[in-house]
XYZ file of C-alpha atoms in Angstrom:
589
model
C -44.915 66.036 299.996
C -45.091 69.401 298.215
C -45.804 71.301 301.406
C -42.947 69.564 303.198
C -40.595 70.528 300.409
C -41.771 74.128 300.504
C -41.306 74.292 304.276
C -37.679 73.162 304.133
C -35.392 75.911 305.395
C -32.628 74.987 302.955
C -32.980 73.099 299.726
C -29.639 71.299 299.673
C -30.111 69.979 296.140
C -30.696 73.533 294.913
C -27.587 74.828 296.681
C -25.619 71.926 295.250
C -26.778 72.863 291.777
C -25.802 76.478 292.336
C -22.363 75.329 293.491
C -21.597 74.166 289.935
C -21.656 77.803 288.839
C -19.157 78.706 291.600
C -16.415 76.391 290.293
C -14.888 78.941 287.872
C -14.553 81.339 290.818
C -13.583 78.866 293.534
C -10.473 80.842 294.561
C -12.623 83.879 295.311
C -15.118 81.595 297.068
C -12.390 80.167 299.308
C -11.004 83.645 299.950
C -14.403 84.936 301.063
C -14.809 82.035 303.481
C -11.312 82.664 304.871
C -12.296 86.292 305.413
C -15.404 85.149 307.284
C -13.263 83.102 309.677
C -10.948 86.033 310.332
C -13.900 88.369 310.979
C -15.330 85.947 313.545
C -11.933 85.846 315.298
C -11.584 89.655 315.322
C -15.122 90.102 316.670
C -14.569 87.907 319.745
C -11.015 89.025 320.468
C -11.931 92.638 321.268
C -14.294 91.852 324.225
C -11.754 89.342 325.553
C -8.997 91.981 325.527
C -11.435 94.470 327.123
C -12.048 92.003 329.971
C -8.302 91.554 330.480
C -7.602 95.300 330.497
C -10.395 96.026 333.011
C -9.364 93.258 335.421
C -5.590 93.618 335.144
C -5.046 97.275 334.389
C -8.017 99.413 335.383
C -9.078 97.430 338.476
C -5.443 97.039 339.579
C -4.651 100.653 338.653
C -1.734 99.371 336.576
C -0.981 101.484 333.503
C 2.170 99.694 332.363
C 0.632 97.720 329.459
C -2.561 99.765 329.156
C -1.428 101.711 326.073
C -0.156 98.501 324.429
C -3.580 96.860 324.626
C -5.277 100.029 323.360
C -3.011 99.928 320.278
C -3.758 96.214 319.826
C -7.511 96.905 319.954
C -7.157 99.747 317.458
C -5.195 97.458 315.119
C -7.870 94.766 315.423
C -10.605 97.294 314.641
C -8.674 98.512 311.588
C -8.077 94.937 310.374
C -11.740 94.123 310.982
C -12.775 97.114 308.841
C -10.457 96.105 305.980
C -11.586 92.481 305.974
C -15.218 93.552 306.254
C -14.738 95.657 303.116
C -13.097 92.748 301.284
C -15.833 90.393 302.437
C -18.722 92.595 301.266
C -17.108 93.413 297.907
C -16.001 89.918 296.915
C -19.186 88.235 298.178
C -21.153 90.618 295.934
C -18.641 90.157 293.095
C -19.039 86.390 293.281
C -22.838 86.643 293.280
C -22.915 88.913 290.232
C -20.526 86.684 288.269
C -22.524 83.563 289.070
C -25.718 85.328 288.013
C -24.062 86.546 284.822
C -23.281 82.952 283.865
C -26.767 81.683 284.756
C -28.428 84.555 282.888
C -26.377 83.854 279.760
C -27.299 80.174 279.970
C -30.972 81.028 280.501
C -31.085 83.413 277.542
C -29.351 80.891 275.301
C -31.892 78.292 276.491
C -34.764 80.646 275.648
C -33.341 81.123 272.154
C -33.655 77.369 271.539
C -37.295 77.015 272.624
C -39.803 76.159 269.939
C -42.675 78.486 269.237
C -45.150 76.255 271.067
C -43.507 77.188 274.366
C -43.955 80.908 273.708
C -47.533 80.349 272.577
C -48.439 79.274 276.115
C -45.952 81.326 278.174
C -46.292 84.827 279.582
C -43.665 87.278 278.334
C -43.827 89.153 281.641
C -43.069 85.977 283.607
C -40.056 85.179 281.408
C -38.759 88.725 281.832
C -39.121 88.328 285.605
C -37.098 85.109 285.459
C -34.315 86.703 283.388
C -34.068 89.984 285.313
C -35.675 90.247 288.772
C -35.205 86.621 289.802
C -31.560 86.774 288.782
C -30.878 89.602 291.225
C -32.454 87.528 293.995
C -30.060 84.701 293.124
C -27.116 87.124 293.396
C -28.310 87.981 296.917
C -27.825 84.328 297.915
C -24.092 84.979 297.834
C -23.865 88.711 298.502
C -26.340 88.906 301.388
C -27.430 85.369 302.205
C -25.163 82.343 302.360
C -21.885 84.000 303.382
C -23.604 86.282 305.871
C -25.317 83.305 307.502
C -22.038 81.399 307.715
C -20.325 84.446 309.216
C -23.066 84.884 311.819
C -23.156 81.176 312.726
C -19.377 81.066 313.078
C -19.435 84.223 315.202
C -22.040 82.665 317.508
C -20.008 79.464 317.878
C -16.795 81.345 318.666
C -18.566 83.745 321.058
C -20.203 80.805 322.861
C -16.856 79.057 323.247
C -15.124 82.150 324.613
C -17.998 82.829 327.026
C -17.834 79.287 328.442
C -14.075 79.613 328.787
C -14.365 82.920 330.634
C -17.306 82.121 332.974
C -19.498 79.076 332.542
C -22.075 80.216 335.125
C -22.818 83.458 333.308
C -22.829 81.483 330.063
C -25.628 79.229 331.361
C -27.850 82.291 331.925
C -27.245 83.428 328.338
C -27.798 79.957 326.898
C -31.036 79.541 328.853
C -32.623 82.275 326.714
C -31.387 80.869 323.404
C -34.046 78.117 322.961
C -36.799 80.737 322.976
C -35.085 82.785 320.253
C -34.170 79.677 318.256
C -37.773 78.456 318.330
C -39.074 81.872 317.281
C -36.471 81.962 314.511
C -37.538 78.539 313.215
C -41.221 79.509 313.106
C -40.322 82.850 311.522
C -38.276 81.229 308.753
C -41.000 78.718 307.903
C -43.716 81.335 307.529
C -41.446 83.782 305.737
C -40.631 81.234 303.047
C -44.336 80.725 302.356
C -44.811 84.485 302.266
C -41.966 84.929 299.792
C -43.479 82.260 297.531
C -46.633 84.369 297.417
C -44.628 87.549 296.826
C -42.739 86.102 293.861
C -46.001 84.856 292.321
C -47.608 88.268 292.654
C -44.499 90.007 291.262
C -44.692 87.773 288.174
C -48.406 88.472 287.790
C -47.823 92.202 288.132
C -44.996 92.171 285.572
C -47.091 90.184 283.108
C -50.096 92.453 283.505
C -48.144 95.694 283.075
C -46.075 94.371 280.149
C -49.127 93.199 278.223
C -51.136 96.377 278.850
C -48.269 98.674 277.888
C -47.717 96.662 274.697
C -51.443 96.694 273.902
C -52.104 100.292 275.037
C -53.413 101.305 271.615
C -56.123 98.637 271.777
C -57.105 99.648 275.309
C -57.510 103.267 274.276
C -59.296 102.456 271.025
C -61.919 100.450 272.913
C -61.962 102.842 275.907
C -60.935 100.133 278.364
C -58.777 102.428 280.489
C -61.101 102.452 283.490
C -61.639 98.676 283.400
C -57.923 97.942 283.190
C -57.250 100.503 285.902
C -59.595 98.593 288.216
C -57.968 95.274 287.236
C -54.554 96.748 287.990
C -55.768 97.930 291.396
C -56.817 94.366 292.251
C -53.481 92.872 291.172
C -51.559 95.626 292.928
C -53.621 95.053 296.081
C -52.683 91.348 296.066
C -49.051 92.338 295.534
C -49.239 94.727 298.495
C -50.854 92.096 300.723
C -48.101 89.625 299.830
C -45.419 92.074 300.956
C -47.364 93.177 304.039
C -47.439 89.574 305.170
C -43.625 89.591 305.259
C -43.673 92.952 307.084
C -46.087 91.516 309.681
C -43.835 88.524 310.366
C -40.814 90.827 310.702
C -42.688 93.145 313.057
C -43.425 90.182 315.355
C -40.043 88.460 315.292
C -37.543 91.320 315.646
C -39.091 92.835 318.803
C -39.078 89.338 320.354
C -35.362 88.975 319.511
C -34.557 92.444 320.920
C -36.589 91.782 324.063
C -34.790 88.467 324.627
C -31.422 90.182 324.289
C -32.405 92.940 326.742
C -33.767 90.451 329.282
C -30.546 88.422 329.061
C -28.393 91.510 329.634
C -30.563 92.395 332.636
C -30.139 88.907 334.102
C -26.368 89.044 333.576
C -26.130 92.450 335.271
C -28.312 91.243 338.176
C -26.622 87.861 338.733
C -23.109 88.953 337.824
C -23.396 92.161 339.858
C -24.509 90.292 342.962
C -21.633 87.824 342.628
C -19.151 90.612 342.020
C -20.268 92.441 345.198
C -20.909 89.476 347.506
C -18.239 86.853 346.837
C -16.177 88.277 343.993
C -16.711 85.122 341.854
C -17.472 87.329 338.877
C -15.043 90.058 337.961
C -15.972 93.466 336.612
C -14.143 92.562 333.408
C -16.273 89.409 333.019
C -19.427 91.445 333.475
C -18.430 94.050 330.849
C -17.238 91.367 328.430
C -20.513 89.435 328.729
C -22.541 92.610 328.159
C -20.505 93.011 324.943
C -20.869 89.331 324.045
C -24.667 89.121 324.380
C -25.414 91.412 321.378
C -22.735 89.482 319.445
C -24.678 86.294 320.174
C -28.265 87.503 319.808
C -27.788 89.987 316.961
C -26.280 87.374 314.613
C -29.171 85.080 315.510
C -31.601 87.814 314.561
C -29.566 88.610 311.444
C -29.508 84.951 310.499
C -33.301 85.026 310.411
C -33.159 88.184 308.293
C -30.549 86.706 305.970
C -32.550 83.514 305.736
C -35.302 85.690 304.255
C -32.867 86.856 301.611
C -31.546 83.331 301.114
C -35.041 81.902 300.775
C -36.092 84.595 298.310
C -32.988 83.751 296.309
C -33.718 80.044 296.466
C -37.331 80.578 295.403
C -36.025 82.651 292.487
C -33.361 80.048 291.655
C -35.959 77.300 291.699
C -38.104 79.264 289.229
C -35.139 79.948 286.954
C -34.016 76.313 287.020
C -37.544 75.225 286.124
C -37.169 77.208 282.907
C -33.672 75.787 282.346
C -35.030 72.264 282.925
C -37.801 72.760 280.379
C -37.052 70.690 277.276
C -39.388 72.478 274.889
C -37.052 72.716 271.924
C -36.808 71.395 268.410
C -34.416 68.441 268.322
C -31.523 69.639 266.202
C -30.343 66.117 265.399
C -29.873 66.661 261.675
C -26.389 66.139 260.337
C -26.663 67.475 256.799
C -25.540 71.015 256.110
C -26.636 72.592 252.855
C -25.256 75.927 251.696
C -27.833 76.327 248.918
C -31.197 74.866 247.933
C -32.444 74.467 244.397
C -35.861 75.035 245.888
C -37.894 71.878 245.225
C -40.308 71.591 248.155
C -42.549 68.605 248.894
C -45.209 68.169 251.589
C -46.369 64.537 251.782
C -49.421 63.625 253.864
C -48.531 66.131 256.576
C -50.645 66.083 259.721
C -50.160 68.697 262.411
C -51.911 69.970 265.538
C -51.006 72.797 267.912
C -53.153 71.121 270.570
C -53.364 67.337 270.866
C -56.315 65.788 268.990
C -57.173 69.102 267.312
C -55.631 68.820 263.855
C -54.877 72.014 261.981
C -53.424 70.288 258.908
C -55.204 67.080 257.925
C -52.926 65.205 255.593
C -51.891 67.830 253.054
C -49.627 67.040 250.096
C -48.252 69.409 247.471
C -45.068 70.152 245.512
C -43.313 73.408 244.720
C -40.820 73.221 241.866
C -37.556 75.102 241.632
C -38.079 78.781 240.829
C -41.885 78.646 241.103
C -44.032 81.153 242.944
C -46.876 79.371 244.686
C -49.755 81.299 246.221
C -51.683 79.805 249.138
C -55.208 81.134 249.606
C -58.089 80.287 251.872
C -60.290 81.576 254.660
C -58.879 82.561 258.035
C -57.924 79.466 260.028
C -57.518 77.289 256.949
C -53.897 76.495 257.899
C -51.970 78.787 255.547
C -49.592 80.320 258.114
C -49.062 76.896 259.677
C -47.340 75.775 256.467
C -44.785 78.581 256.923
C -44.151 77.559 260.531
C -43.638 73.918 259.614
C -41.322 74.622 256.680
C -38.949 76.418 259.075
C -39.402 73.715 261.738
C -40.779 76.124 264.295
C -43.061 73.224 265.185
C -42.743 69.468 264.737
C -45.264 67.732 262.488
C -47.368 64.872 263.867
C -46.833 62.659 260.820
C -45.850 62.791 257.159
C -42.719 64.331 255.653
C -41.530 67.732 254.495
C -38.545 67.715 252.159
C -36.448 70.224 250.241
C -34.442 68.951 247.270
C -35.262 65.414 248.438
C -33.751 66.123 251.882
C -36.101 65.505 254.784
C -35.883 68.748 256.740
C -35.378 66.707 259.936
C -32.085 65.467 258.468
C -30.823 69.031 258.035
C -29.284 71.108 260.786
C -31.631 73.864 261.894
C -29.023 76.514 261.114
C -28.503 75.408 257.516
C -32.263 74.990 256.960
C -33.311 78.366 258.306
C -30.378 80.252 256.812
C -31.664 79.368 253.329
C -35.279 80.349 253.977
C -36.236 84.006 254.367
C -39.646 84.875 255.753
C -41.567 88.141 255.568
C -44.342 87.893 258.128
C -47.635 89.740 258.173
C -46.853 91.094 261.647
C -43.502 92.810 261.115
C -41.299 92.994 264.201
C -38.557 95.617 264.388
C -36.161 96.043 267.291
C -35.485 99.358 269.041
C -32.406 99.926 266.906
C -31.271 101.523 263.664
C -32.685 100.554 260.296
C -29.343 99.093 259.190
C -29.175 96.842 262.277
C -32.791 95.776 261.823
C -31.985 94.777 258.257
C -28.717 92.939 258.881
C -29.593 91.791 262.430
C -25.892 92.451 263.108
C -24.818 89.740 260.655
C -21.054 90.262 260.324
C -20.937 89.240 256.640
C -23.582 91.710 255.435
C -22.005 95.099 254.767
C -23.774 98.442 254.667
C -22.847 98.771 251.007
C -24.650 95.497 250.255
C -27.719 96.793 252.071
C -27.662 100.033 250.044
C -27.372 98.121 246.764
C -30.158 95.718 247.737
C -32.418 98.629 248.718
C -31.805 100.271 245.352
C -32.585 97.016 243.536
C -36.004 96.639 245.128
C -36.733 100.361 244.997
C -36.798 101.478 248.635
C -33.438 103.252 248.955
C -34.995 106.677 248.370
C -37.638 106.090 251.033
C -34.968 105.205 253.616
C -32.836 108.215 252.723
C -35.778 110.550 253.415
C -35.639 109.538 257.076
C -33.415 111.428 259.561
C -29.952 109.790 259.522
C -31.098 107.451 256.738
C -30.043 103.897 257.423
C -28.960 104.880 260.931
C -32.394 106.132 261.923
C -33.530 104.543 265.191
C -37.038 103.154 264.711
C -37.645 102.726 268.459
C -39.452 99.789 270.075
C -41.309 97.573 267.571
C -40.622 100.148 264.846
C -43.021 102.672 266.355
C -41.455 105.556 264.378
C -42.433 103.976 261.041
C -45.792 103.371 259.395
C -47.017 99.813 258.838
C -46.121 100.084 255.148
C -42.611 101.312 255.930
C -42.084 98.495 258.411
C -43.191 96.037 255.750
C -40.661 97.469 253.291
C -37.875 97.104 255.853
C -38.856 93.463 256.357
C -38.686 92.870 252.581
C -35.186 94.295 252.482
C -34.184 92.227 255.529
C -35.233 89.088 253.672
C -33.643 90.123 250.389
C -30.124 90.916 251.691
C -29.712 87.361 252.991
C -29.998 86.079 249.402
C -32.179 83.111 250.404
C -32.786 80.018 248.302
C -36.449 79.998 249.315
C -38.651 82.959 250.092
C -41.849 82.857 252.122
C -44.149 85.884 252.115
C -47.164 86.539 254.260
C -48.391 89.530 252.294
C -50.365 92.073 254.258
C -51.175 95.441 252.710
C -54.712 96.065 253.894
C -53.613 98.868 256.223
C -50.937 100.560 254.070
C -51.211 103.596 251.841
C -51.243 103.303 248.058
C -47.661 104.555 247.688
C -46.287 101.960 250.119
C -48.450 99.300 248.489
C -46.901 100.052 245.108
C -43.400 99.860 246.607
C -44.298 96.547 248.263
C -45.661 95.188 244.976
C -42.440 96.174 243.171
C -40.360 94.678 245.986
C -42.379 91.466 245.823
C -41.849 91.157 242.069
C -38.124 91.724 242.477
C -37.320 89.388 245.342
C -39.457 86.496 244.057
C -37.911 86.562 240.573
C -36.025 83.324 239.756
C -36.444 82.160 243.324
C -38.720 79.507 244.825
C -41.392 81.449 246.674
C -44.412 80.572 248.767
C -46.831 83.442 249.178
C -49.831 83.655 251.433
C -51.671 85.944 249.065
C -53.906 88.819 250.078
C -53.933 90.637 246.742
C -55.331 89.651 243.409
C -52.254 90.914 241.533
C -49.977 88.493 243.364
C -52.382 85.602 242.920
C -52.646 86.106 239.153
C -48.851 86.152 238.803
C -48.373 82.920 240.754
C -47.292 79.832 238.830
C -49.645 77.775 240.967
C -52.384 78.438 243.494
C -53.087 76.118 246.415
C -56.545 76.568 247.884
C -57.025 75.498 251.497
C -60.074 75.017 253.668
C -60.202 73.702 257.235
C -56.728 72.186 257.100
C -57.103 70.475 253.732
C -56.084 71.324 250.184
C -59.344 71.508 248.254
C -58.082 72.812 244.908
C -54.812 73.355 243.092
C -53.942 74.984 239.760
C -53.330 78.293 238.009
C -55.631 81.271 238.361
C -57.314 80.638 235.007
C -57.638 76.900 235.599
C -59.329 77.362 238.935
C -61.771 79.952 237.583
C -62.967 77.443 234.995
C -64.303 75.135 237.734
C -68.005 75.682 238.151
C -68.958 76.269 241.791
C -65.289 75.833 242.670
C -64.060 76.952 246.067
C -61.478 79.295 244.568
C -63.956 80.802 242.127
C -66.357 81.625 244.951
C -63.492 82.974 247.073
C -62.276 85.059 244.132
C -65.668 86.608 243.504
C -66.495 87.238 247.163
C -63.104 88.263 248.574
C -60.352 89.034 246.079
C -62.362 90.659 243.323
C -64.273 92.906 245.700
C -61.066 93.867 247.510
C -59.426 94.753 244.196
C -62.361 96.910 243.167
C -62.233 98.768 246.466
C-alpha cells in the first residue's frame, strides 16, 4: 500500500489540503487560470493565421490583406508577452503567499510542542521543513500546477485545431504520442522515487552540518576534525548520488522526447510534401502550420514531465511539512483558571514521571515549599533534580500524582498564566543573536529599558553591562558567543528578575566562571530570591547553607529533607556523605 501511494503521480488529498490555503487569494487564483486559457488561445492562433496567409496571400500572390494579418500577428505576440508576464508574476506571487501562511502556521505549531518532541527530533530536519521544504511548496504554484495546466490546455487546443485543419496529418502526429506518453509516465514514476531520496538526503545533510557547526568547539577539542570530515564525505556522496539519479532519468527522457518530435516533423514533411506535390490534398500552409504545431504539442508534453518533477518535489515537501503540522505532541492547554500572582505555596504529591515509558525518573516524590521559602534540591547527577523544574512549568506531563501551586492543580491553570509567574534560570544559558536589552526583555512590550536599568542596578550587574560596547545595545551574537559563561549567566539572572515572578527556579552553575562573576552571581542570587518562593538546584555550599530547606534526592526518590544543620546531624546520612565528598571539597578548592 505504501509503495502504491508513493508511486501516485498526483496526491489529490494533498492538493485538496493545499487548496484551503488558496481561499484567501482565490481572485488571484481565478485570474491566473484565466490567463492560462488566453495564453493557450494565443499560442494556437498564430500558426493558424500563418497557414491562412501562406495559402491565401503568398501562394495566390495576393497582397491586399497581407499587411493586416501581419499586424494581427504582431498584436497577438504582444498580448501573449503581456499575459505571459502576468501569468509568471501572479503564479509566483500566489505561491509565496500560500507558503507564507503555511510557514507561519508551522512555526506557531512548533512553538506549542512539548519538550519531549524536541528531545527526539533533529533540529536540522525541522529547519529543512520550515525553510527549504517551504520553497518547494511555493514551486507547486509558481512552476508546477499552473504550468502543467497551461501545457495540457495548449496540447488540447493544438490537437483540436490540427484535426480541424487536416485530420490525415493529425493522425501521423498522434501516432507518435503514445510512445512519448508512455515514456513520460515511466519517467514521472521513477522521478518521484528519486526525489523522495533527494529530500531525505537533504534533511540528513542539513542535520549533520547544523549539529557539527553548533558543536565545533567539541570537535576541535577532541581533534575529531578528520573523522567528521570523512563522515561528511559519506553523507555528501549519498546526497550527490540522490541528485545524479534524477539527472540520469532526465538525460534518458528528454532526448527521447526530442527524437520523437524530430521524427514526427520528418514524417509530416515526407507525407505532406508528397501529397502537396502529387495530388494537392495538403496545402503548403497546412505543412508549415503543422511544422509549427508539432513543437507546440511535443514540447508541452516534455515540459509537463519536467514540471511534474517540480510538482512532485513540492508535494513531497508538502507531505513532510503536513506531517509536522499533524503531529499532536503538545501540552493540552485545557486549564481555565488565570492567576495574575502566586503566593508561592508549592506541593508535589506522589508524583511519578518517565521520559521513556516504563523507565521512571521520578518515583512517587512528595514535598512542600511554603510561601517565601528558598528550597535547595541536591543529589547526584541523574537523581531527577532538573526534572522537577521541567514538571513545575508543565514542559512535560506527569504520569500520576498532582502538582499544585496555592492549592491550584497546575493542570487547571492556563499555560500562559502558569509560566508567566515562574521565572527559570537554567544551567545552560541560551542567548539569541540580538542585543542584551532584547535578550533580557525578549521583546516584551511592557518591560521598558528604564526598568531593565533599575533591575540591573538592584542586583549589581549594571556596571558590568555598561563596560560592553554600546552597553545594553551590545549584540551578543549567536548563543551569546561574545560573552563569557559567567556574563551569560548574569544576563539570564536579570532576564528572570525583570519579569517580577512569583516563583523563581534556579539551576545554579558556576563551576566554569571566574571568581568575579561568581561573586556577582552570588549577590544576584541573594537579591532575586529574597522574599520570593525559590527552588534552587544547588551547586554551591553557600547557597545550600542559606536555604530554608534542603531536599536530597537519589535515583528519583527523596531520601532526606531538612535544614543544613539538621541533615548533618544524621549519622551516615546521604546528605552528610554528599556534603563531605562533594560540596565541602568543592568549597575548599
